[in-house]
């Protein structure tokens, strides 16, 4: 059994941020367990053509690790390089155990520590466990009849097969969310025909991307300049919450802007109708793209709406609701992730052997989206209701680390060993979250989105300004916790 003070599960930005913060707090006795054979999470795994961030990179980066980005919205290759830069700068590579797929974790009541069982690297144990397994790292593929019978190639956007040459092939892309919106413009010019299967269209706004010049990149390397730019972008993006939660007028105005964008870029009226959402702007994640609509308007691209949706697959392609059979060489599943009910992708047993799945039977919930009654010394990065639809997820991760380090420091100062949130505190917090959610467009905008769990509760998002979340995480409220 390999023993550490802290174990971190996952080596994406969540795991990296946790690791650097532990090092800064003088805690060196920790290990990162990563299921893949590479370090880095989202931006090392998602290598599909066109992959890029949709929050400006100076904001979508760790506050302590400035970087001379080459463009405003970094592409995947540069985000990958940034991840490796963070790993090198903070010497994280020695701290990672690769190919360590965590299969289950259990709290040992007697020893008061966590046991972590991996598929092929043995058992680990630690006083504290930080789950950073990623909110968008468990891909979903719908279970269509005949899925396995298809004799062509098929893969999820999350596991792009670069050995497959899609040029001049007949390709289907299933899905119309953020990943599909990036893949479609990248593929369309090179394939023989692209069939886009869209269950619901999304609202799209233009993407004001730009390259940074030499001087700007030099400035980005200087911490105060970098921080100032982050701050400016932060407040610009934060103001979007006003529309999403507080002002229907602001929401209407942005929706008009999106409709204008559609009208300007899609001359064909029938296609325009197919691409016009029937829910309020913002209810689903808004797509930022200036290249999606021109790609969808190409002669070699067909958009299949709900009335031409998929019924089944066979050896040669896809059968549709309106009786068509579409011959295909490749199917790309851009069908997203289990971002709610599968928030922790392995069984967790807490005090007395209680299963987390039972605590979450109705819907996933956690105090500050981070800790749970009955599960001492366990912290979740980007757990329930911590996602953010309007700004950088990394801001939330850094806020969570304030709370987690606050807990560890408190225990150390009082020479205690475990901290557990009180049931009343978690219940009150969860009540507050779902009350606040009622007012948002994510709950009342007339759509069903991946933000919602099977129960219909919006789980993937925090219902307000990200600075409100930051405020909540700044200090540990001792009265909300049991320390022992
Ligand atoms: C295509 C895509 C685009 C995105 N774009 C944006 C964006 O523009 N802006 C934004 O704010 N956010 C975006 N996100 C969300 C993104 O997930 C977060 O911003 C952030 O990268 C999450 O970091 P993480 O470390 O929590 O998760 P991840 O980066 O997903 O890392 C989780 C790690 O945990 C590992 N892991 C999972 N399960 C196990 C296990 N059982 N055992 C061991 N290891 C395990 C995974 O292999 C992975 O390496 C995007 C996500 C995707 C998928």
Coordinates of C-alpha atoms and ligand atoms in Angstrom, one line a residue:
X1 CA 0.0 0.0 0.0
X2 CA 1.4 3.4 -1.0
X3 CA 0.7 6.1 1.6
X4 CA 0.5 9.8 1.1
X5 CA -0.9 12.8 3.0
X6 CA -3.0 13.8 0.0
X7 CA -4.1 12.0 -3.1
X8 CA -5.4 13.9 -6.1
X9 CA -7.4 12.0 -8.7
X10 CA -7.0 13.5 -12.2
X11 CA -4.2 15.6 -13.8
X12 CA -6.3 18.2 -15.7
X13 CA -6.3 21.9 -14.7
X14 CA -8.2 20.8 -11.5
X15 CA -5.5 18.4 -10.4
X16 CA -2.7 20.7 -11.5
X17 CA -4.1 23.7 -9.6
X18 CA -4.6 21.5 -6.5
X19 CA -1.0 20.2 -6.7
X20 CA 0.5 23.7 -7.1
X21 CA -1.5 25.0 -4.2
X22 CA -0.4 22.2 -2.0
X23 CA 3.2 22.8 -2.9
X24 CA 2.7 26.5 -2.1
X25 CA 1.2 25.6 1.2
X26 CA 4.3 23.5 2.0
X27 CA 2.6 20.1 1.5
X28 CA 4.8 17.9 -0.6
X29 CA 3.6 14.5 0.4
X30 CA 1.0 14.0 -2.3
X31 CA 0.4 12.1 -5.5
X32 CA -1.7 12.6 -8.6
X33 CA -3.4 9.5 -9.9
X34 CA -4.2 9.8 -13.7
X35 CA -6.0 7.0 -15.6
X36 CA -4.4 8.0 -19.0
X37 CA -0.8 7.4 -20.1
X38 CA -0.3 11.2 -20.4
X39 CA -0.6 14.2 -18.0
X40 CA -3.0 17.0 -18.7
X41 CA -6.8 16.3 -18.9
X42 CA -9.2 18.0 -21.2
X43 CA -6.8 19.7 -23.6
X44 CA -4.6 16.7 -24.1
X45 CA -7.5 14.3 -24.6
X46 CA -9.7 16.5 -26.9
X47 CA -7.6 16.7 -30.0
X48 CA -10.4 16.9 -32.6
X49 CA -10.0 19.2 -35.6
X50 CA -10.9 22.8 -34.6
X51 CA -10.7 22.3 -30.8
X52 CA -10.2 25.6 -29.0
X53 CA -11.3 27.3 -25.8
X54 CA -14.3 29.6 -25.9
X55 CA -13.2 31.9 -23.1
X56 CA -10.3 34.2 -23.8
X57 CA -7.1 32.5 -22.9
X58 CA -5.7 35.1 -20.5
X59 CA -8.7 34.4 -18.4
X60 CA -8.8 30.7 -19.2
X61 CA -5.4 30.1 -17.5
X62 CA -4.2 29.7 -13.9
X63 CA -3.8 33.1 -12.2
X64 CA -0.3 32.1 -10.9
X65 CA 1.0 30.9 -14.3
X66 CA 0.9 33.7 -16.9
X67 CA 1.6 32.7 -20.5
X68 CA 2.4 34.6 -23.7
X69 CA -0.7 33.3 -25.7
X70 CA -0.5 33.6 -29.4
X71 CA -4.2 34.3 -29.8
X72 CA -7.2 35.4 -27.8
X73 CA -9.0 32.1 -28.0
X74 CA -6.2 29.5 -27.8
X75 CA -6.4 26.4 -29.9
X76 CA -6.0 22.9 -28.4
X77 CA -2.3 22.5 -29.4
X78 CA -1.4 25.7 -27.5
X79 CA -3.6 24.7 -24.4
X80 CA -1.7 21.4 -24.5
X81 CA 1.6 23.3 -24.5
X82 CA 0.4 25.4 -21.6
X83 CA -0.5 22.3 -19.6
X84 CA 3.1 21.0 -20.1
X85 CA 4.5 24.4 -19.2
X86 CA 2.6 24.3 -15.9
X87 CA 3.8 20.7 -15.3
X88 CA 7.5 21.7 -15.9
X89 CA 7.4 25.0 -14.1
X90 CA 6.1 23.4 -10.9
X91 CA 7.8 20.1 -11.4
X92 CA 4.6 18.1 -11.3
X93 CA 5.8 15.2 -13.5
X94 CA 7.5 13.5 -10.5
X95 CA 4.2 13.7 -8.6
X96 CA 2.0 11.8 -11.1
X97 CA 1.2 8.2 -11.3
X98 CA 0.0 7.6 -14.9
X99 CA -2.2 4.7 -16.0
X100 CA -3.7 4.7 -12.6
X101 CA -7.4 4.3 -13.2
X102 CA -9.2 4.7 -9.9
X103 CA -11.9 2.0 -9.6
X104 CA -13.3 2.8 -6.1
X105 CA -12.4 4.7 -3.0
X106 CA -13.3 3.9 0.7
X107 CA -13.1 5.8 3.9
X108 CA -11.5 3.7 6.7
X109 CA -13.4 4.6 9.9
X110 CA -10.8 3.1 12.2
X111 CA -7.6 4.5 10.6
X112 CA -9.4 7.6 9.5
X113 CA -8.0 7.7 6.0
X114 CA -9.0 7.0 2.4
X115 CA -8.2 3.9 0.6
X116 CA -8.0 4.3 -3.2
X117 CA -8.1 1.1 -5.4
X118 CA -6.7 1.4 -8.9
X119 CA -7.1 -1.0 -11.8
X120 CA -3.4 -1.8 -12.3
X121 CA -1.3 0.3 -9.9
X122 CA -2.3 -1.2 -6.6
X123 CA -3.9 0.4 -3.6
X124 CA -3.1 3.9 -2.3
X125 CA -4.1 5.5 1.0
X126 CA -4.1 9.1 2.2
X127 CA -5.6 11.3 4.9
X128 CA -7.2 13.6 2.3
X129 CA -8.6 12.9 -1.1
X130 CA -9.2 15.5 -3.8
X131 CA -11.3 14.3 -6.7
X132 CA -10.4 16.2 -9.9
X133 CA -11.8 13.6 -12.4
X134 CA -13.3 16.3 -14.5
X135 CA -16.9 17.5 -15.1
X136 CA -16.6 16.8 -18.9
X137 CA -14.5 13.7 -19.0
X138 CA -17.0 10.8 -19.2
X139 CA -18.2 10.8 -22.9
X140 CA -21.7 9.9 -23.8
X141 CA -22.8 8.0 -26.9
X142 CA -26.5 7.4 -27.4
X143 CA -27.6 3.8 -27.6
X144 CA -29.1 3.6 -31.1
X145 CA -30.2 0.2 -32.5
X146 CA -27.5 -1.2 -34.8
X147 CA -24.7 1.0 -33.3
X148 CA -22.2 -1.9 -33.3
X149 CA -23.3 -3.2 -36.8
X150 CA -22.0 -0.1 -38.6
X151 CA -19.0 -1.3 -40.6
X152 CA -17.4 2.1 -41.2
X153 CA -15.4 4.0 -38.6
X154 CA -17.0 5.7 -35.6
X155 CA -15.6 7.5 -32.6
X156 CA -16.5 10.2 -30.0
X157 CA -15.1 13.7 -30.4
X158 CA -13.3 13.1 -27.1
X159 CA -11.2 10.2 -28.7
X160 CA -10.4 11.5 -32.2
X161 CA -8.6 8.9 -34.3
X162 CA -5.9 10.9 -36.2
X163 CA -4.8 7.8 -38.1
X164 CA -8.1 7.9 -40.0
X165 CA -8.0 10.1 -43.1
X166 CA -11.5 11.7 -43.4
X167 CA -10.6 13.6 -46.6
X168 CA -13.1 12.9 -49.4
X169 CA -15.1 10.6 -47.2
X170 CA -18.9 10.6 -46.4
X171 CA -19.0 11.8 -42.8
X172 CA -21.8 12.2 -40.2
X173 CA -21.5 14.3 -37.2
X174 CA -24.1 13.7 -34.5
X175 CA -24.6 16.6 -32.1
X176 CA -24.9 20.4 -32.4
X177 CA -23.2 21.6 -29.2
X178 CA -19.9 23.3 -28.6
X179 CA -17.6 20.5 -29.9
X180 CA -19.7 19.9 -33.0
X181 CA -19.6 23.7 -33.7
X182 CA -15.8 23.5 -33.8
X183 CA -15.5 20.3 -35.7
X184 CA -18.0 21.1 -38.5
X185 CA -16.1 24.1 -40.0
X186 CA -12.8 22.2 -39.7
X187 CA -14.1 19.2 -41.6
X188 CA -16.5 20.6 -44.1
X189 CA -14.0 21.8 -46.7
X190 CA -12.2 18.5 -46.9
X191 CA -14.9 15.8 -46.8
X192 CA -17.0 14.5 -49.8
X193 CA -20.2 15.2 -47.8
X194 CA -20.9 16.1 -44.2
X195 CA -24.3 15.1 -42.6
X196 CA -25.0 17.1 -39.5
X197 CA -27.5 15.5 -37.1
X198 CA -28.9 18.2 -34.9
X199 CA -31.6 17.4 -32.3
X200 CA -31.9 21.1 -31.3
X201 CA -30.1 24.1 -32.8
X202 CA -28.1 26.3 -30.5
X203 CA -27.8 30.1 -30.2
X204 CA -24.6 31.3 -31.8
X205 CA -22.8 34.6 -31.4
X206 CA -19.8 35.7 -33.5
X207 CA -16.4 34.9 -32.1
X208 CA -14.1 37.9 -31.9
X209 CA -10.8 36.0 -32.1
X210 CA -7.5 37.6 -32.9
X211 CA -3.8 36.9 -33.0
X212 CA -1.6 38.6 -30.4
X213 CA 1.3 40.6 -31.9
X214 CA 4.9 40.3 -30.6
X215 CA 4.6 43.3 -28.2
X216 CA 1.2 42.0 -26.8
X217 CA 2.8 38.6 -26.2
X218 CA 5.7 40.2 -24.4
X219 CA 3.3 42.2 -22.2
X220 CA 1.3 38.9 -21.5
X221 CA 4.6 37.5 -20.0
X222 CA 4.6 40.3 -17.4
X223 CA 2.5 39.4 -14.4
X224 CA 1.0 42.8 -13.6
X225 CA 0.0 43.4 -17.3
X226 CA -1.4 39.8 -17.5
X227 CA -3.4 40.3 -14.3
X228 CA -4.8 43.6 -15.5
X229 CA -5.9 42.0 -18.8
X230 CA -7.5 39.1 -17.0
X231 CA -9.3 41.5 -14.7
X232 CA -10.7 43.5 -17.7
X233 CA -11.9 40.3 -19.5
X234 CA -13.2 38.9 -16.2
X235 CA -15.6 41.8 -15.6
X236 CA -16.7 41.9 -19.3
X237 CA -17.7 38.2 -19.1
X238 CA -19.1 38.4 -15.6
X239 CA -21.7 41.0 -16.8
X240 CA -23.3 38.2 -18.8
X241 CA -24.9 36.9 -15.6
X242 CA -27.1 40.0 -15.6
X243 CA -28.8 38.7 -18.7
X244 CA -28.8 35.0 -17.6
X245 CA -30.3 35.7 -14.3
X246 CA -31.5 39.3 -13.7
X247 CA -32.7 41.0 -16.8
X248 CA -35.0 39.6 -19.4
X249 CA -34.5 42.8 -21.5
X250 CA -30.7 42.2 -21.6
X251 CA -31.4 38.6 -22.6
X252 CA -33.8 39.7 -25.4
X253 CA -31.1 42.2 -26.7
X254 CA -28.4 39.5 -27.0
X255 CA -30.9 37.1 -28.5
X256 CA -31.6 39.8 -31.2
X257 CA -27.9 40.0 -31.8
X258 CA -27.7 36.2 -32.3
X259 CA -30.7 36.3 -34.7
X260 CA -29.0 39.1 -36.7
X261 CA -25.8 36.9 -36.9
X262 CA -27.9 34.0 -38.2
X263 CA -29.6 36.2 -40.8
X264 CA -26.3 37.7 -42.0
X265 CA -24.5 34.4 -42.3
X266 CA -27.3 32.1 -43.6
X267 CA -29.0 33.4 -46.8
X268 CA -31.2 30.2 -47.2
X269 CA -34.5 30.7 -45.4
X270 CA -35.3 27.0 -44.9
X271 CA -31.8 26.4 -43.4
X272 CA -32.3 29.5 -41.2
X273 CA -35.5 28.1 -39.8
X274 CA -33.8 24.7 -39.1
X275 CA -31.0 26.6 -37.3
X276 CA -33.3 28.9 -35.2
X277 CA -33.6 27.7 -31.6
X278 CA -37.1 27.5 -30.0
X279 CA -35.8 28.2 -26.4
X280 CA -34.6 31.3 -24.8
X281 CA -31.0 32.5 -25.4
X282 CA -28.6 31.2 -22.8
X283 CA -30.8 28.2 -21.8
X284 CA -28.2 25.9 -23.4
X285 CA -24.5 26.8 -23.7
X286 CA -24.1 29.6 -26.2
X287 CA -21.8 28.9 -29.1
X288 CA -19.2 31.4 -30.1
X289 CA -18.4 30.9 -33.8
X290 CA -18.0 33.0 -36.9
X291 CA -17.3 29.9 -39.1
X292 CA -20.2 27.5 -38.1
X293 CA -23.0 29.1 -40.2
X294 CA -20.9 29.5 -43.4
X295 CA -19.9 25.8 -43.0
X296 CA -23.5 24.7 -42.6
X297 CA -24.4 26.7 -45.7
X298 CA -22.0 24.8 -47.9
X299 CA -23.3 22.6 -50.8
X300 CA -21.5 19.5 -49.4
X301 CA -23.2 19.9 -46.0
X302 CA -26.7 18.7 -45.1
X303 CA -28.3 19.6 -41.8
X304 CA -30.8 17.0 -40.5
X305 CA -33.2 18.4 -37.9
X306 CA -35.3 16.5 -35.4
X307 CA -37.8 15.4 -38.1
X308 CA -34.9 13.8 -40.0
X309 CA -33.3 12.4 -36.8
X310 CA -31.6 9.0 -36.4
X311 CA -33.7 5.9 -35.8
X312 CA -31.0 3.2 -36.2
X313 CA -27.7 2.3 -37.8
X314 CA -26.9 -0.6 -40.1
X315 CA -23.7 -1.9 -41.8
X316 CA -23.6 1.0 -44.3
X317 CA -24.9 4.0 -42.5
X318 CA -27.8 5.8 -40.7
X319 CA -31.5 5.4 -41.0
X320 CA -33.6 8.4 -40.3
X321 CA -37.1 9.2 -39.0
X322 CA -38.3 10.4 -42.5
X323 CA -37.3 7.0 -44.1
X324 CA -33.9 8.0 -45.6
X325 CA -30.8 5.8 -45.5
X326 CA -27.6 7.7 -45.5
X327 CA -24.4 5.9 -46.7
X328 CA -21.4 6.8 -44.6
X329 CA -17.7 6.1 -44.1
X330 CA -17.3 7.8 -40.7
X331 CA -19.6 8.8 -37.8
X332 CA -18.4 11.3 -35.3
X333 CA -20.3 11.3 -32.0
X334 CA -20.2 14.9 -30.7
X335 CA -22.8 13.9 -28.1
X336 CA -21.1 15.4 -25.1
X337 CA -20.6 14.1 -21.5
X338 CA -22.3 12.9 -18.4
X339 CA -21.8 16.2 -16.6
X340 CA -24.3 15.7 -13.8
X341 CA -25.3 12.2 -12.5
X342 CA -21.8 10.9 -13.2
X343 CA -20.0 13.7 -11.4
X344 CA -17.7 11.1 -9.7
X345 CA -17.1 8.2 -12.1
X346 CA -16.2 5.5 -9.5
X347 CA -18.0 4.2 -6.4
X348 CA -17.2 6.2 -3.2
X349 CA -17.9 4.7 0.3
X350 CA -17.8 7.1 3.2
X351 CA -18.4 6.7 7.0
X352 CA -20.0 3.4 7.9
X353 CA -19.6 2.2 4.3
X354 CA -22.3 4.6 3.1
X355 CA -22.4 4.9 -0.7
X356 CA -22.2 8.3 -2.4
X357 CA -24.6 7.0 -5.1
X358 CA -27.2 6.6 -2.4
X359 CA -26.7 10.1 -1.0
X360 CA -27.1 11.3 -4.6
X361 CA -30.0 9.0 -5.6
X362 CA -32.2 12.0 -6.2
X363 CA -29.5 14.3 -7.7
X364 CA -25.9 15.2 -7.0
X365 CA -25.3 17.8 -4.4
X366 CA -22.5 19.1 -2.2
X367 CA -21.6 22.0 0.1
X368 CA -19.9 24.6 -2.0
X369 CA -20.0 21.8 -4.7
X370 CA -16.9 20.5 -2.8
X371 CA -17.7 18.6 0.3
X372 CA -20.3 16.1 1.6
X373 CA -21.7 15.1 5.0
X374 CA -20.6 11.5 5.8
X375 CA -17.5 11.8 3.6
X376 CA -14.8 13.3 5.8
X377 CA -11.6 14.7 4.2
X378 CA -13.0 14.3 0.7
X379 CA -13.1 17.3 -1.6
X380 CA -14.4 17.6 -5.2
X381 CA -13.0 19.9 -7.8
X382 CA -15.8 21.2 -10.1
X383 CA -18.4 19.1 -8.2
X384 CA -22.2 19.7 -8.4
X385 CA -23.3 23.3 -9.2
X386 CA -19.8 24.7 -9.6
X387 CA -19.7 24.8 -13.4
X388 CA -20.0 28.2 -15.1
X389 CA -21.6 29.0 -18.4
X390 CA -20.3 32.5 -18.8
X391 CA -16.7 32.6 -17.7
X392 CA -13.6 30.5 -17.1
X393 CA -14.0 27.2 -15.1
X394 CA -10.4 27.8 -13.9
X395 CA -11.6 30.7 -11.8
X396 CA -14.0 28.3 -9.9
X397 CA -11.2 25.7 -9.5
X398 CA -8.9 28.4 -7.9
X399 CA -11.8 29.5 -5.6
X400 CA -12.4 25.9 -4.5
X401 CA -8.7 25.6 -3.6
X402 CA -9.1 28.5 -1.2
X403 CA -11.7 26.5 0.7
X404 CA -9.8 23.2 0.6
X405 CA -6.5 24.7 1.8
X406 CA -8.5 26.6 4.5
X407 CA -9.7 23.2 5.7
X408 CA -6.3 21.7 5.7
X409 CA -4.7 24.7 7.5
X410 CA -7.5 24.7 10.1
X411 CA -6.9 21.0 10.9
X412 CA -3.1 21.5 11.1
X413 CA -3.4 24.6 13.4
X414 CA -5.7 22.7 15.8
X415 CA -3.7 19.4 15.5
X416 CA -6.8 17.6 14.3
X417 CA -7.2 14.9 11.7
X418 CA -10.6 15.1 10.0
X419 CA -13.1 17.7 8.8
X420 CA -16.6 16.9 7.6
X421 CA -19.4 19.3 6.6
X422 CA -22.5 19.2 8.8
X423 CA -25.7 17.8 7.1
X424 CA -27.6 20.9 8.0
X425 CA -25.0 23.1 6.4
X426 CA -25.1 21.1 3.2
X427 CA -28.9 21.0 3.1
X428 CA -29.1 24.8 3.6
X429 CA -26.5 25.4 0.9
X430 CA -28.3 23.1 -1.6
X431 CA -31.7 24.7 -0.8
X432 CA -30.1 28.1 -1.5
X433 CA -28.6 26.9 -4.8
X434 CA -31.8 25.5 -6.2
X435 CA -33.9 28.5 -5.0
X436 CA -31.4 30.9 -6.8
X437 CA -31.5 28.6 -9.9
X438 CA -35.3 29.1 -10.3
X439 CA -34.6 32.7 -11.5
X440 CA -32.1 31.7 -14.1
X441 CA -32.6 31.1 -17.9
X442 CA -30.9 27.7 -17.4
X443 CA -34.0 26.5 -15.4
X444 CA -36.7 28.5 -17.0
X445 CA -35.5 29.0 -20.6
X446 CA -37.7 26.2 -22.1
X447 CA -34.9 23.7 -23.0
X448 CA -33.5 20.5 -21.8
X449 CA -29.7 20.7 -21.6
X450 CA -26.7 18.8 -20.4
X451 CA -26.7 21.2 -17.4
X452 CA -29.7 19.3 -16.0
X453 CA -29.6 15.9 -14.3
X454 CA -32.1 13.1 -14.9
X455 CA -34.2 14.6 -12.1
X456 CA -34.5 17.9 -14.0
X457 CA -32.4 19.8 -11.5
X458 CA -29.7 22.1 -13.0
X459 CA -26.6 20.5 -11.6
X460 CA -23.8 21.6 -13.9
X461 CA -23.9 25.3 -13.1
X462 CA -23.5 27.8 -10.2
X463 CA -26.6 30.0 -10.3
X464 CA -25.0 33.4 -10.1
X465 CA -21.9 35.6 -10.4
X466 CA -18.6 33.7 -10.1
X467 CA -17.4 36.4 -7.6
X468 CA -20.3 35.4 -5.3
X469 CA -18.9 31.8 -5.4
X470 CA -15.4 33.2 -4.7
X471 CA -16.8 35.1 -1.7
X472 CA -18.3 31.8 -0.3
X473 CA -15.0 30.0 -0.6
X474 CA -12.7 32.6 0.9
X475 CA -13.0 31.5 4.5
X476 CA -14.0 28.2 6.0
X477 CA -17.1 28.6 8.2
X478 CA -16.1 26.5 11.1
X479 CA -19.7 26.3 12.4
X480 CA -20.6 24.5 9.2
X481 CA -18.2 21.7 9.9
X482 CA -17.4 18.9 12.4
X483 CA -13.6 18.8 13.2
X484 CA -12.1 15.8 15.0
Ligands
LIG1 C1 -13.9 20.0 -25.5 C2 -14.0 20.8 -24.3 C3 -14.0 22.2 -24.3 C4 -14.1 23.0 -23.2 N1 -14.0 24.3 -23.3 C5 -14.1 25.1 -22.1 C6 -14.0 26.5 -22.2 O1 -13.9 27.1 -23.3 N2 -14.1 27.2 -21.1 C7 -14.2 26.6 -19.8 O2 -14.2 27.3 -18.8 N3 -14.2 25.2 -19.7 C8 -14.2 24.5 -20.9 N4 -14.3 23.1 -20.8 C9 -14.5 22.5 -19.5 C10 -13.2 21.9 -18.9 O3 -13.5 20.6 -18.6 C11 -12.7 22.7 -17.8 O4 -12.4 24.0 -18.1 C12 -11.4 22.1 -17.1 O5 -10.4 21.8 -18.1 C13 -11.7 21.0 -16.2 O6 -10.5 20.5 -15.6 P1 -10.5 19.3 -14.7 O7 -9.1 19.0 -14.3 O8 -11.5 19.4 -13.7 O9 -11.0 18.1 -15.7 P2 -10.2 17.4 -16.9 O10 -9.4 18.3 -17.6 O11 -11.3 16.6 -17.6 O12 -9.3 16.4 -16.1 C14 -9.8 15.2 -15.4 C15 -8.7 14.2 -15.4 O13 -9.1 13.1 -14.6 C16 -8.8 11.9 -15.2 N5 -9.7 10.9 -14.6 C17 -11.0 10.8 -14.8 N6 -11.5 9.7 -14.1 C18 -10.4 9.1 -13.6 C19 -10.3 7.9 -12.8 N7 -11.3 7.1 -12.5 N8 -9.0 7.6 -12.4 C20 -8.0 8.4 -12.7 N9 -8.0 9.5 -13.4 C21 -9.3 9.8 -13.9 C22 -9.0 12.1 -16.6 O14 -8.3 11.2 -17.4 C23 -8.5 13.6 -16.8 O15 -7.1 13.6 -17.1 C24 -14.2 22.3 -21.9 C25 -14.3 20.9 -21.9 C26 -14.2 20.2 -23.0 C27 -14.3 18.7 -22.9

